[in-house]
Short mmCIF file of C-alpha atoms in Angstrom, two decimals:
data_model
loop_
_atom_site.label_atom_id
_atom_site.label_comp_id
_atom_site.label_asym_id
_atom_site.label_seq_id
_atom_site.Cartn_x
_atom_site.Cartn_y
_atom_site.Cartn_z
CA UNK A 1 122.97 71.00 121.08
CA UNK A 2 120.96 74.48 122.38
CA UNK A 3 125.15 76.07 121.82
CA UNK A 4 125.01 74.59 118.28
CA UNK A 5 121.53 75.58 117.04
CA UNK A 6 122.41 79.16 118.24
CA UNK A 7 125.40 79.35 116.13
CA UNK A 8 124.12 77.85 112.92
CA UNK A 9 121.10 80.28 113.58
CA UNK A 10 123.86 83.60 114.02
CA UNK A 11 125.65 82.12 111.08
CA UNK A 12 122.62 82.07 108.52
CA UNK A 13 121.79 85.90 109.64
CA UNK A 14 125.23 87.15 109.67
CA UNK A 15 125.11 84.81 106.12
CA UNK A 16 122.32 87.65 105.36
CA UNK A 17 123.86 90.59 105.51
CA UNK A 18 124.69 92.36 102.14
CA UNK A 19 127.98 94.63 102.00
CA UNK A 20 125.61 97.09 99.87
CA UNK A 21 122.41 98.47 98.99
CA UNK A 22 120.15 99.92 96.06
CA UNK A 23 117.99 102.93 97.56
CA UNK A 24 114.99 103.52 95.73
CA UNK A 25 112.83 106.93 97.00
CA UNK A 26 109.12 107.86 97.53
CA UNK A 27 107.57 108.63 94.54
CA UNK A 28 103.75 108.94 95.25
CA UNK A 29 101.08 107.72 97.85
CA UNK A 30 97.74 107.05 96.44
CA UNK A 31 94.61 105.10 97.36
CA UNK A 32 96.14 103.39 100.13
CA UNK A 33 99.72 102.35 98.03
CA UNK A 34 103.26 103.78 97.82
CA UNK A 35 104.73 104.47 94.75
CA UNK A 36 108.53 104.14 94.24
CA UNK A 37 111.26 104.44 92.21
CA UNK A 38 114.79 103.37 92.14
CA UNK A 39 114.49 99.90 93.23
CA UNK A 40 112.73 98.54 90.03
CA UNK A 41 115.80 96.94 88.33
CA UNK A 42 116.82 94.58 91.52
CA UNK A 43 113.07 93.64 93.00
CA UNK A 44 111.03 90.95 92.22
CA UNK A 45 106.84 90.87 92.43
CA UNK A 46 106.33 89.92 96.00
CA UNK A 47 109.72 91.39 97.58
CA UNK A 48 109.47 93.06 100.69
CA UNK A 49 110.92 96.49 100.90
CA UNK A 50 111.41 98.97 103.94
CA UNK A 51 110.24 102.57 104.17
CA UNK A 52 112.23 104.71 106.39
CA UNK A 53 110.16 107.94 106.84
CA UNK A 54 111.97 111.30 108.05
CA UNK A 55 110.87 110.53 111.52
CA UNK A 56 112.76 107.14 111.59
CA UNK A 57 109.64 105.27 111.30
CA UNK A 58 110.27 101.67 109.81
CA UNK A 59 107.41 100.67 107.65
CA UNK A 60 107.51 97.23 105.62
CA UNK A 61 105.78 96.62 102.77
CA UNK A 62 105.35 94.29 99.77
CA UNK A 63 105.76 94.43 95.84
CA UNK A 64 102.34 93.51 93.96
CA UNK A 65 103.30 95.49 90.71
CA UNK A 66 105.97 96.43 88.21
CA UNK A 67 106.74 98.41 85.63
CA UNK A 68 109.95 100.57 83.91
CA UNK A 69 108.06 103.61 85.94
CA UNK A 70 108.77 101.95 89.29
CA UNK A 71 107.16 99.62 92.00
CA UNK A 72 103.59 99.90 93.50
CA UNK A 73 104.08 98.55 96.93
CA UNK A 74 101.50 97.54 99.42
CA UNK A 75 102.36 98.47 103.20
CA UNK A 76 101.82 95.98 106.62
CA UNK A 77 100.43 99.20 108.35
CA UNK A 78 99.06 102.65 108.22
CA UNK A 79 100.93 105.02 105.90
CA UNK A 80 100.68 107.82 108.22
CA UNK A 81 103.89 109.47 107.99
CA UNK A 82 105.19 108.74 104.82
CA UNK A 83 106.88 111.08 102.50
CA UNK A 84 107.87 111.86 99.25
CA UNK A 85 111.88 111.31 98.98
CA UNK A 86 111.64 108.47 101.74
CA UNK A 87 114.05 106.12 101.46
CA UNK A 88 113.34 102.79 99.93
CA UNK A 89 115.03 99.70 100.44
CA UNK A 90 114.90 95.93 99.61
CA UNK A 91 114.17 94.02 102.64
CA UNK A 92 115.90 90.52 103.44
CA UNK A 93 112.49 89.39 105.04
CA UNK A 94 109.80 86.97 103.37
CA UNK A 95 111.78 84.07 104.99
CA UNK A 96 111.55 81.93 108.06
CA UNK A 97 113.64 79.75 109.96
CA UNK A 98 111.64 77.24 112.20
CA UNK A 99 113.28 74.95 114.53
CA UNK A 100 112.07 72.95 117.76
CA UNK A 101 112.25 75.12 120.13
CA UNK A 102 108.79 77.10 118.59
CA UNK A 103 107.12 74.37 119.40
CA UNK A 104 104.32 75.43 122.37
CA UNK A 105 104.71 79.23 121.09
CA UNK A 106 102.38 81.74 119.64
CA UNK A 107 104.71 83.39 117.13
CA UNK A 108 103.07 85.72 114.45
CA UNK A 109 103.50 85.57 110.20
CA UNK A 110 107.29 87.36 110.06
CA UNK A 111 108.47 84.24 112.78
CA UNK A 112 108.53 86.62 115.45
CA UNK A 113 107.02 85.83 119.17
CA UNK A 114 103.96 86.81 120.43
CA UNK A 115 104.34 85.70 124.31
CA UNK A 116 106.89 88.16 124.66
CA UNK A 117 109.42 85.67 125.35
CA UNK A 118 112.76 85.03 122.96
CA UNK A 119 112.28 82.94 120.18
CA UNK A 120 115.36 81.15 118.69
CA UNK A 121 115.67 80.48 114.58
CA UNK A 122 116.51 77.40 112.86
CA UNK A 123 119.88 77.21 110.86
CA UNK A 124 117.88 77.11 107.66
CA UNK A 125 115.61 79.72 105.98
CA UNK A 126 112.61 79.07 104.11
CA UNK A 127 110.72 80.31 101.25
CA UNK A 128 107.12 81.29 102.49
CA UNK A 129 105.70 79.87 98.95
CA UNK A 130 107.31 77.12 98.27
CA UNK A 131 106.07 74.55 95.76
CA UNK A 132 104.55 71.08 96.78
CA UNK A 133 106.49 67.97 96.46
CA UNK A 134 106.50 66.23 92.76
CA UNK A 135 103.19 64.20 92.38
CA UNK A 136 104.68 61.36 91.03
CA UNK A 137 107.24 60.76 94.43
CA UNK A 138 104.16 61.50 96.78
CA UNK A 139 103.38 58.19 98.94
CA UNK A 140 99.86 57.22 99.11
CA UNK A 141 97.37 58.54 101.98
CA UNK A 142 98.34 56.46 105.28
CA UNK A 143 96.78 54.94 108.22
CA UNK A 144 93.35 55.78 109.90
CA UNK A 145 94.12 58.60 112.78
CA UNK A 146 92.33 58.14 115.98
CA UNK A 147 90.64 61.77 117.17
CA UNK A 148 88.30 61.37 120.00
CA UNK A 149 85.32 61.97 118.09
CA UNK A 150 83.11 59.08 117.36
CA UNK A 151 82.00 60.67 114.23
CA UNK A 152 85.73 61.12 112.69
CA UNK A 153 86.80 57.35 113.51
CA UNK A 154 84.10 55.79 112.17
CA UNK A 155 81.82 57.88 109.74
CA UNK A 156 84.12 60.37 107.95
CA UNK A 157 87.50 59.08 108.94
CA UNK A 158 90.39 61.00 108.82
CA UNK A 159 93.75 59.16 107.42
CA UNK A 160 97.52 60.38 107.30
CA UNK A 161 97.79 63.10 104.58
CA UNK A 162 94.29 63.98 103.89
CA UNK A 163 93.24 67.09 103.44
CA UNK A 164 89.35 68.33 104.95
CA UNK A 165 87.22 71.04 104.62
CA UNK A 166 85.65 72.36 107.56
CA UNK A 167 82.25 73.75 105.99
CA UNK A 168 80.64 75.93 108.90
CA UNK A 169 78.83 79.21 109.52
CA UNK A 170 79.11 81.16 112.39
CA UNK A 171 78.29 80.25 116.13
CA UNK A 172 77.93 76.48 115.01
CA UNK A 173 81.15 75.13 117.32
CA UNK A 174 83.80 75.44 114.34
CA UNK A 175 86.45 76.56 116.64
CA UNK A 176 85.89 74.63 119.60
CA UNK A 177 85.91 71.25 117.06
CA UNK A 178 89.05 72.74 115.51
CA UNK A 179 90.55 73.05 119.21
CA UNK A 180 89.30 69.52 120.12
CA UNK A 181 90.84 67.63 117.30
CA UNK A 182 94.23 69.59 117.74
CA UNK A 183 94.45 68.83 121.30
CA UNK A 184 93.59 64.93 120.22
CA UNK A 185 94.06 63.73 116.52
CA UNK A 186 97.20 61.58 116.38
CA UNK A 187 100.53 63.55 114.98
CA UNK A 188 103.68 63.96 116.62
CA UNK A 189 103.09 68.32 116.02
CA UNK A 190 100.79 70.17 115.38
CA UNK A 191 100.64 73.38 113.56
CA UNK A 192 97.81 76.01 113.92
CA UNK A 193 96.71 79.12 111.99
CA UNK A 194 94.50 81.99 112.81
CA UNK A 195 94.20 83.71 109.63
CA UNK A 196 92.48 87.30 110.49
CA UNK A 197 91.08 86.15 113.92
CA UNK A 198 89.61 89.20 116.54
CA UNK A 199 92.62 89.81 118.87
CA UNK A 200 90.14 88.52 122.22
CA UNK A 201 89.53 85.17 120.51
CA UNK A 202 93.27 84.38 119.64
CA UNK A 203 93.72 84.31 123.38
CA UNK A 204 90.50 82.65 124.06
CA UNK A 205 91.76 80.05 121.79
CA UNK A 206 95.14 79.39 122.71
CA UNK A 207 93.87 79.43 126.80
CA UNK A 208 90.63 77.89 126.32
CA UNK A 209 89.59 75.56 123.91
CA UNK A 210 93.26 74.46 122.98
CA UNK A 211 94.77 74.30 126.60
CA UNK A 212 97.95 73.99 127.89
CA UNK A 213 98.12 70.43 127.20
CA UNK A 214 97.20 70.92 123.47
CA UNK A 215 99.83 73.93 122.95
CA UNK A 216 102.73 71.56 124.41
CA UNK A 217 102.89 69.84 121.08
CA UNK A 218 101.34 72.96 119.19
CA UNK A 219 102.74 76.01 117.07
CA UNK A 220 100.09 78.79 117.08
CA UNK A 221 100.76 81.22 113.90
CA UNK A 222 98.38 84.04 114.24
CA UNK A 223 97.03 87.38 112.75
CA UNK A 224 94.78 89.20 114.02
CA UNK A 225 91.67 91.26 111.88
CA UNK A 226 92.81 94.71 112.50
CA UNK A 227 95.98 94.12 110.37
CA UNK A 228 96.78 94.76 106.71
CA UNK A 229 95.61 92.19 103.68
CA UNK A 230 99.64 91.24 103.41
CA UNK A 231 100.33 89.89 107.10
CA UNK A 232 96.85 88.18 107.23
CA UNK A 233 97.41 85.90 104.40
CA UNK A 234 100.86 85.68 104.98
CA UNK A 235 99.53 84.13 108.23
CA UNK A 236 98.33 80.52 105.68
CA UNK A 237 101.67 80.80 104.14
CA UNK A 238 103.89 80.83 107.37
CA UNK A 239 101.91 77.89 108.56
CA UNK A 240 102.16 75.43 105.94
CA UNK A 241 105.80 76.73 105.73
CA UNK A 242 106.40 75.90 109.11
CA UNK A 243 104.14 72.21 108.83
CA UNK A 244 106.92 71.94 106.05
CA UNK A 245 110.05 71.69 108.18
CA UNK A 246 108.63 69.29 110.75
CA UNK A 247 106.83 67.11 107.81
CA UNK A 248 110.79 66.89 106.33
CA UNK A 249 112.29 66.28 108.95
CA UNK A 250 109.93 62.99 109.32
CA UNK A 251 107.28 63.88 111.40
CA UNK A 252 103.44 63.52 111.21
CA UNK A 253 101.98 66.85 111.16
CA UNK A 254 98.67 68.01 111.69
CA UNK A 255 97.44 71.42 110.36
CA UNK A 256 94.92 73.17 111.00
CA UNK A 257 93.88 76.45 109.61
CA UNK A 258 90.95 78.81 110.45
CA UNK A 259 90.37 80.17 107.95
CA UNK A 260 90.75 79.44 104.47
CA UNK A 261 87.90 81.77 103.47
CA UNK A 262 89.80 84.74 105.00
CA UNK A 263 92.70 84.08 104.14
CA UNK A 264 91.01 84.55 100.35
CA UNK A 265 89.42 87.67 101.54
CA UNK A 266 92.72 89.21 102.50
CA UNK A 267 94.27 87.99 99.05
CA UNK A 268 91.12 89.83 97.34
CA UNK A 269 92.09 92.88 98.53
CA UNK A 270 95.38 92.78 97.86
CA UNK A 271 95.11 91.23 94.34
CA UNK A 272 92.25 94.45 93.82
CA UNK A 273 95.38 96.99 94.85
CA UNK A 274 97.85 95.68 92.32
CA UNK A 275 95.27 96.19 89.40
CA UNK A 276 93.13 92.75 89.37
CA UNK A 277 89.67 92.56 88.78
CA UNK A 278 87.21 91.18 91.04
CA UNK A 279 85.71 89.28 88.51
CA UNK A 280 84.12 85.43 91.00
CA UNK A 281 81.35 86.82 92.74
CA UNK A 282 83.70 89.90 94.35
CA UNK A 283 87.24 88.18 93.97
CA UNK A 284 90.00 88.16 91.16
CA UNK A 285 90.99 85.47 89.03
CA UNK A 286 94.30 84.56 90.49
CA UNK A 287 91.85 83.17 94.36
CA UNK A 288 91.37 79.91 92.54
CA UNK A 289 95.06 79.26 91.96
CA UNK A 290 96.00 80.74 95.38
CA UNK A 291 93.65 77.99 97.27
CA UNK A 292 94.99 75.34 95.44
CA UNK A 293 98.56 75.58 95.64
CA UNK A 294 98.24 76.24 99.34
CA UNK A 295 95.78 73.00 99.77
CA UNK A 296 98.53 71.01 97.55
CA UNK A 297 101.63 71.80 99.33
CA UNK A 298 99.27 69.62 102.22
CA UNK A 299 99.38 66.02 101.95
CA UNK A 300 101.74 62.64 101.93
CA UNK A 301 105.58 63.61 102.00
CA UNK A 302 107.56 61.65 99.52
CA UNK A 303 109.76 58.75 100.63
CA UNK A 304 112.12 59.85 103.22
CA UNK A 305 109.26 62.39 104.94
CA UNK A 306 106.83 62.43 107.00
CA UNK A 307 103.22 64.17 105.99
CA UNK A 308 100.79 67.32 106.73
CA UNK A 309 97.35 66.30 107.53
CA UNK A 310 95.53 69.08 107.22
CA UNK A 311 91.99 70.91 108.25
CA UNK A 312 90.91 73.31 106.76
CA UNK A 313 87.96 75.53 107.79
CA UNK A 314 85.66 77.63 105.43
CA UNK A 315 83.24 79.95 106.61
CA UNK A 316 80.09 79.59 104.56
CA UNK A 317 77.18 82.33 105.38
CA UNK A 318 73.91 81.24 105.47
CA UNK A 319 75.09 77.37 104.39
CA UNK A 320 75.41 78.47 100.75
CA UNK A 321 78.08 75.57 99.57
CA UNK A 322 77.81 77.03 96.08
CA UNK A 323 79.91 80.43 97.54
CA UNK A 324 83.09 80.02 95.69
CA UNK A 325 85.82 79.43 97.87
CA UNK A 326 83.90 76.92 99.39
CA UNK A 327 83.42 75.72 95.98
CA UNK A 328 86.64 75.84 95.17
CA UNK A 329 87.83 73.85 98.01
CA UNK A 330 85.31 71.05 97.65
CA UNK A 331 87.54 70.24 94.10
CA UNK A 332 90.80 70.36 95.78
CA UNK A 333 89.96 68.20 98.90
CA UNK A 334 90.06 64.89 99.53
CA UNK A 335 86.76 65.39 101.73
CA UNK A 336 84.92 68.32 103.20
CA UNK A 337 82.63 68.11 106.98
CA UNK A 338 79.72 70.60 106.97
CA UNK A 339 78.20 71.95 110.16
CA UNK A 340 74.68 72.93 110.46
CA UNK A 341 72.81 75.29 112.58
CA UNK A 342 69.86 73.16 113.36
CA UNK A 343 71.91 70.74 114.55
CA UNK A 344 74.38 72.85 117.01
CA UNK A 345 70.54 74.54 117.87
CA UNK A 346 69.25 71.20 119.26
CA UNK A 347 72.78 70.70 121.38
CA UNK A 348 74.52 68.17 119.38
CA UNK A 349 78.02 68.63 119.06
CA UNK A 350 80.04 68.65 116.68
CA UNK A 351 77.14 69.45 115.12
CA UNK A 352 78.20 67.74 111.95
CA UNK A 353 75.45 66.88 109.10
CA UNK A 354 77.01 63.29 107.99
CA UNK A 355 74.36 63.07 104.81
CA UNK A 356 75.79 66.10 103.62
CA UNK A 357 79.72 65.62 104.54
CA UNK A 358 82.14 63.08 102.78
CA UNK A 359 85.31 61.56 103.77
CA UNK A 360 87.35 60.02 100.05
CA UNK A 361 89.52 57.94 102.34
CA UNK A 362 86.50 55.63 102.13
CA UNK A 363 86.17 52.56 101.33
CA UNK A 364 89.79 52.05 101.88
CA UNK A 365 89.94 53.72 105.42
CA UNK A 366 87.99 50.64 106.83
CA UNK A 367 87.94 46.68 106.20
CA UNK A 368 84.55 44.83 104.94
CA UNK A 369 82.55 44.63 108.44
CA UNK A 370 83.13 48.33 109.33
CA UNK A 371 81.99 49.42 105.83
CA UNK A 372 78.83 47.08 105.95
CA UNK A 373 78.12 49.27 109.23
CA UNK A 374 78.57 52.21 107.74
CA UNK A 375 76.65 51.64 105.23
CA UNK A 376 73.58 50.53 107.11
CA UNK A 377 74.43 53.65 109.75
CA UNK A 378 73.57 56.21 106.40
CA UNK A 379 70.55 53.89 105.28
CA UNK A 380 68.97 54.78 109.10
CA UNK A 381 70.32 58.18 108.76
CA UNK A 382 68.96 59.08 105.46
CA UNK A 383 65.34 57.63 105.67
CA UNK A 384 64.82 59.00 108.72
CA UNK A 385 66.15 62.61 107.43
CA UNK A 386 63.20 61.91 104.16
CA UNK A 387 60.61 61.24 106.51
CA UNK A 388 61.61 63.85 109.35
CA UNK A 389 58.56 66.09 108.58
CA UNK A 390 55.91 63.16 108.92
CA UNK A 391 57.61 61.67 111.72
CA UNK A 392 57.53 65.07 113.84
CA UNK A 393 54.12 65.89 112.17
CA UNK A 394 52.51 62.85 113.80
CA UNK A 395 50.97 61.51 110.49
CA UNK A 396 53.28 58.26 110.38
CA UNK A 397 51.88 55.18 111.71
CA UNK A 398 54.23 52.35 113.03
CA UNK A 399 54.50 49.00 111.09
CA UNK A 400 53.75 51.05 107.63
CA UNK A 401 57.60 50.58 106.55
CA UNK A 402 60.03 48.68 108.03
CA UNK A 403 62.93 50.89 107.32
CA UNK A 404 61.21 53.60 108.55
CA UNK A 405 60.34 52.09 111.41
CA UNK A 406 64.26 50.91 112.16
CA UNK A 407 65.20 54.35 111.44
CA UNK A 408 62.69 56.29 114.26
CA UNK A 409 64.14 53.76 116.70
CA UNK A 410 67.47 53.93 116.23
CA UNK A 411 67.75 57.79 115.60
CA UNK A 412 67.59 59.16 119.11
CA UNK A 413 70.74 57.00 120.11
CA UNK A 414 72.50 56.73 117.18
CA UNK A 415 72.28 61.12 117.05
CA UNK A 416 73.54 60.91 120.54
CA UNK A 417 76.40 58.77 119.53
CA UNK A 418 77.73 61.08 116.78
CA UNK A 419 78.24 63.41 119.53
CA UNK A 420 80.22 61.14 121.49
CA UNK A 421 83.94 62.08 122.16
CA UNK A 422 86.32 59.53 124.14
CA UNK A 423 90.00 58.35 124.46
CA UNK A 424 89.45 54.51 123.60
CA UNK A 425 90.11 54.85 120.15
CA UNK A 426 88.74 53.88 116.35
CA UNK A 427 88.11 50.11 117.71
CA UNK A 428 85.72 51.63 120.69
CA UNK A 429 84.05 53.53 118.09
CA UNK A 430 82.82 51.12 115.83
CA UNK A 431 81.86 48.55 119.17
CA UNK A 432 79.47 51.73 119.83
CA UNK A 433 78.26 51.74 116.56
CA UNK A 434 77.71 47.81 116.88
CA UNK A 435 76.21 47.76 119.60
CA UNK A 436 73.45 50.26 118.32
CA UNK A 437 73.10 48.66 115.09
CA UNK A 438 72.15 45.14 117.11
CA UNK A 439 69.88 46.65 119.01
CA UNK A 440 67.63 47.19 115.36
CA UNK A 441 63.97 45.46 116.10
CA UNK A 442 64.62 44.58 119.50
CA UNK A 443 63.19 47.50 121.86
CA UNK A 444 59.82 47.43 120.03
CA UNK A 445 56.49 45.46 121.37
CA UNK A 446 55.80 44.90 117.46
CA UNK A 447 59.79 43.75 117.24
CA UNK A 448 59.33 41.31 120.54
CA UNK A 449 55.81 40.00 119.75
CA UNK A 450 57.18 38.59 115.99
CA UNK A 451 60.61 37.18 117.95
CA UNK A 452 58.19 35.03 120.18
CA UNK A 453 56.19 33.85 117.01
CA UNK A 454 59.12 32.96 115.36
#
């Protein structure tokens, strides 16, 4: 099978090669762009073209605008080098080819390996941006998804197909929550992206907080800060591509990209080179568009596939949900988690604010009893977040309110079990949560002195 996977992979390049070529030629370098002409008539807007300077230097680089005049092209790297009269060419790129065998790699946006170690190609190319299945052949969201976290089985459940938001500023445990539910959320592969990521923390991720046992079922697409606008969102495209193949061939997939917000940024500045105006608070028209046809390619398969659950983290500075990709994404989502500083300050993790997150697979995600408990799990939660100032102030007294008095002594538990992670599964969640919930008006001496009257 290895013999036959290598030949229908040398077949679909030598399948590539083109007996002849249009050269285009250097026309102009300015404000960070190449000019050229020559190629205009036979490129499309978002080709990718080769420069070949006069020291042999290969530089690739993408079409963002056209005209009769010629092509403005955006490069992957530093123009240092370039010419005028440099040859121009139309690149065969802006495909990939997964297969199997990238499964436990790190492989960067182009399909290429990052480990240093040979990375075969599938038989098939595939369009980076591709469109999303028809709506009306989509199946329904699945089954509930065990992930180790007490909070995700029970509170804000996660079901095959759904699509999150991960709503988090930094230094609040984004990343190592990402890590956690990609080494244990259920899916037979899991596909990772690290959209514009510092070069250390790539490492730190893949070694760390994702582990060898999480990258054994894991492809790691990454691209790191340092390079251009072009390779860093190409980074979301590759991804989803790549969730794409598995999630046709049948598969559950589980994607998880980090993140969504800079993979916008990078579009920004790219969209502000081809002539856009930054017209959203700093970014061009076309980011809405951009965020939702990426989020909608996620999702149920139709009939024959499998589907692409997917995460999707935002960063939001200062907490500021009204920013607007995070905005954006709360529309799109079926469900959106937001992390808060005060809690990841007080050492709860995941530090996830359940009053302010939502999960949409609800009520259908869980039968009568478990929503009944989830119900009475946000009452506690919620009068004891409207009375938190009193409470720590000193100036509430006991047997004033009932439900306050429930909620002050079921809080320190019930905060400690939101941060519980195990490997027993959704059914061991909600006993946890039952077990608190009994416990209600029983620890008391008010509670025990009115059970002995009555």
């Amino acid at each position: 099978m290895t013999q036959q996977r290598a030949l229908k992979s040398l077949t679909e390049r030598l399948s590539k090669i083109r007996p002849e070529r249009v050269v285009g030629r250097v026309a102009g370098v300015d404000g960070g762009v190449v000019r050229a002409r020559g190629i205009e008539k036979v490129t499309r807007l978002g080709d990718r073209v080769t420069i070949k300077t006069r020291d042999q230097t290969v530089l690739r680089c993408e079409v963002v605008q056209l005209s009769d005049a010629g092509v403005i092209l955006l490069p992957d790297s530093e123009l240092e080098g370039v010419s005028l009269g440099d040859a121009v060419t139309l690149d065969q790129g802006g495909k990939i080819a997964p297969c199997d065998d990238w499964i436990g790699r790190l492989i960067d946006p182009d399909g290429n390996p990052l480990d240093g170690q040979p990375l075969p190609q599938g038989p098939e190319a595939r369009n980076l941006r591709a469109t999303p299945p028809a709506p009306a052949q989509r199946r329904a969201l699945g089954a509930r998804l065990a992930t180790g976290h007490l909070t995700f089985d029970t509170i804000l459940p996660v079901v095959q197909g759904q699509r999150i938001g991960l709503f988090a500023g930094s230094g609040v445990g984004k990343s190592s929550l990402m890590g956690r539910l990609a080494q244990r959320m259920e899916a037979d592969i899991v596909v990772i992206a690290l959209v514009g990521e510092r070069g250390r923390e790539v490492r730190h991720f893949v070694d760390d907080i994702l582990g060898p046992e999480g990258l054994r079922r894991s492809i790691v697409i990454a691209a790191t800060s340092d390079q251009s606008p072009l390779v860093r969102r190409r980074c979301a495209w590759t991804a989803m591509t790549v969730a794409e193949h598995f999630r046709d061939a049948g598969k559950s997939v589980l994607l998880v990209a980090d993140s969504i917000t800079r993979f916008a940024e990078a579009h920004r500045e790219v969209a502000i080179a081809a002539g856009e105006a930054p017209v959203l608070r700093g970014y061009p028209p076309s980011t809405a568009h951009l965020i939702m046809s990426l989020c909608e390619r996620a999702g149920p398969g139709m009939c024959s596939q499998g589907d692409i659950t997917a995460v999707f983290s935002v960063l939001v500075p200062g907490s500021d949900m009204e920013e607007p990709i995070a905005d954006i994404l709360r529309g799109v989502l079926d469900g959106h988690v937001v992390l808060d500083r005060d809690i990841a300050e007080r050492g709860r993790f995941p530090a996830v604010d359940v009053l302010r997150s939502v999960s949409r697979s609800l009520p259908a995600a869980a039968n009568d009893a478990e929503n009944e408990i989830l119900m009475q799990v946000r009452k506690h939660l919620s009068v004891y977040a409207k009375n938190q100032v009193m409470i720590s102030a000193g100036l509430y007294t006991q047997g004033a309110d009932p439900d306050i008095d429930a909620a002050i002594e079921i809080w320190p538990e019930l905060d400690a079990a939101l941060g519980m992670q195990h490997e027993q599964g959704v059914s061991h969640s909600f006993d946890r949560l039952r077990l608190i919930m009994r416990r209600v008006g029983r620890t008391s001496p008010e509670s025990a002195a009115r059970r002995q009257l009555t």
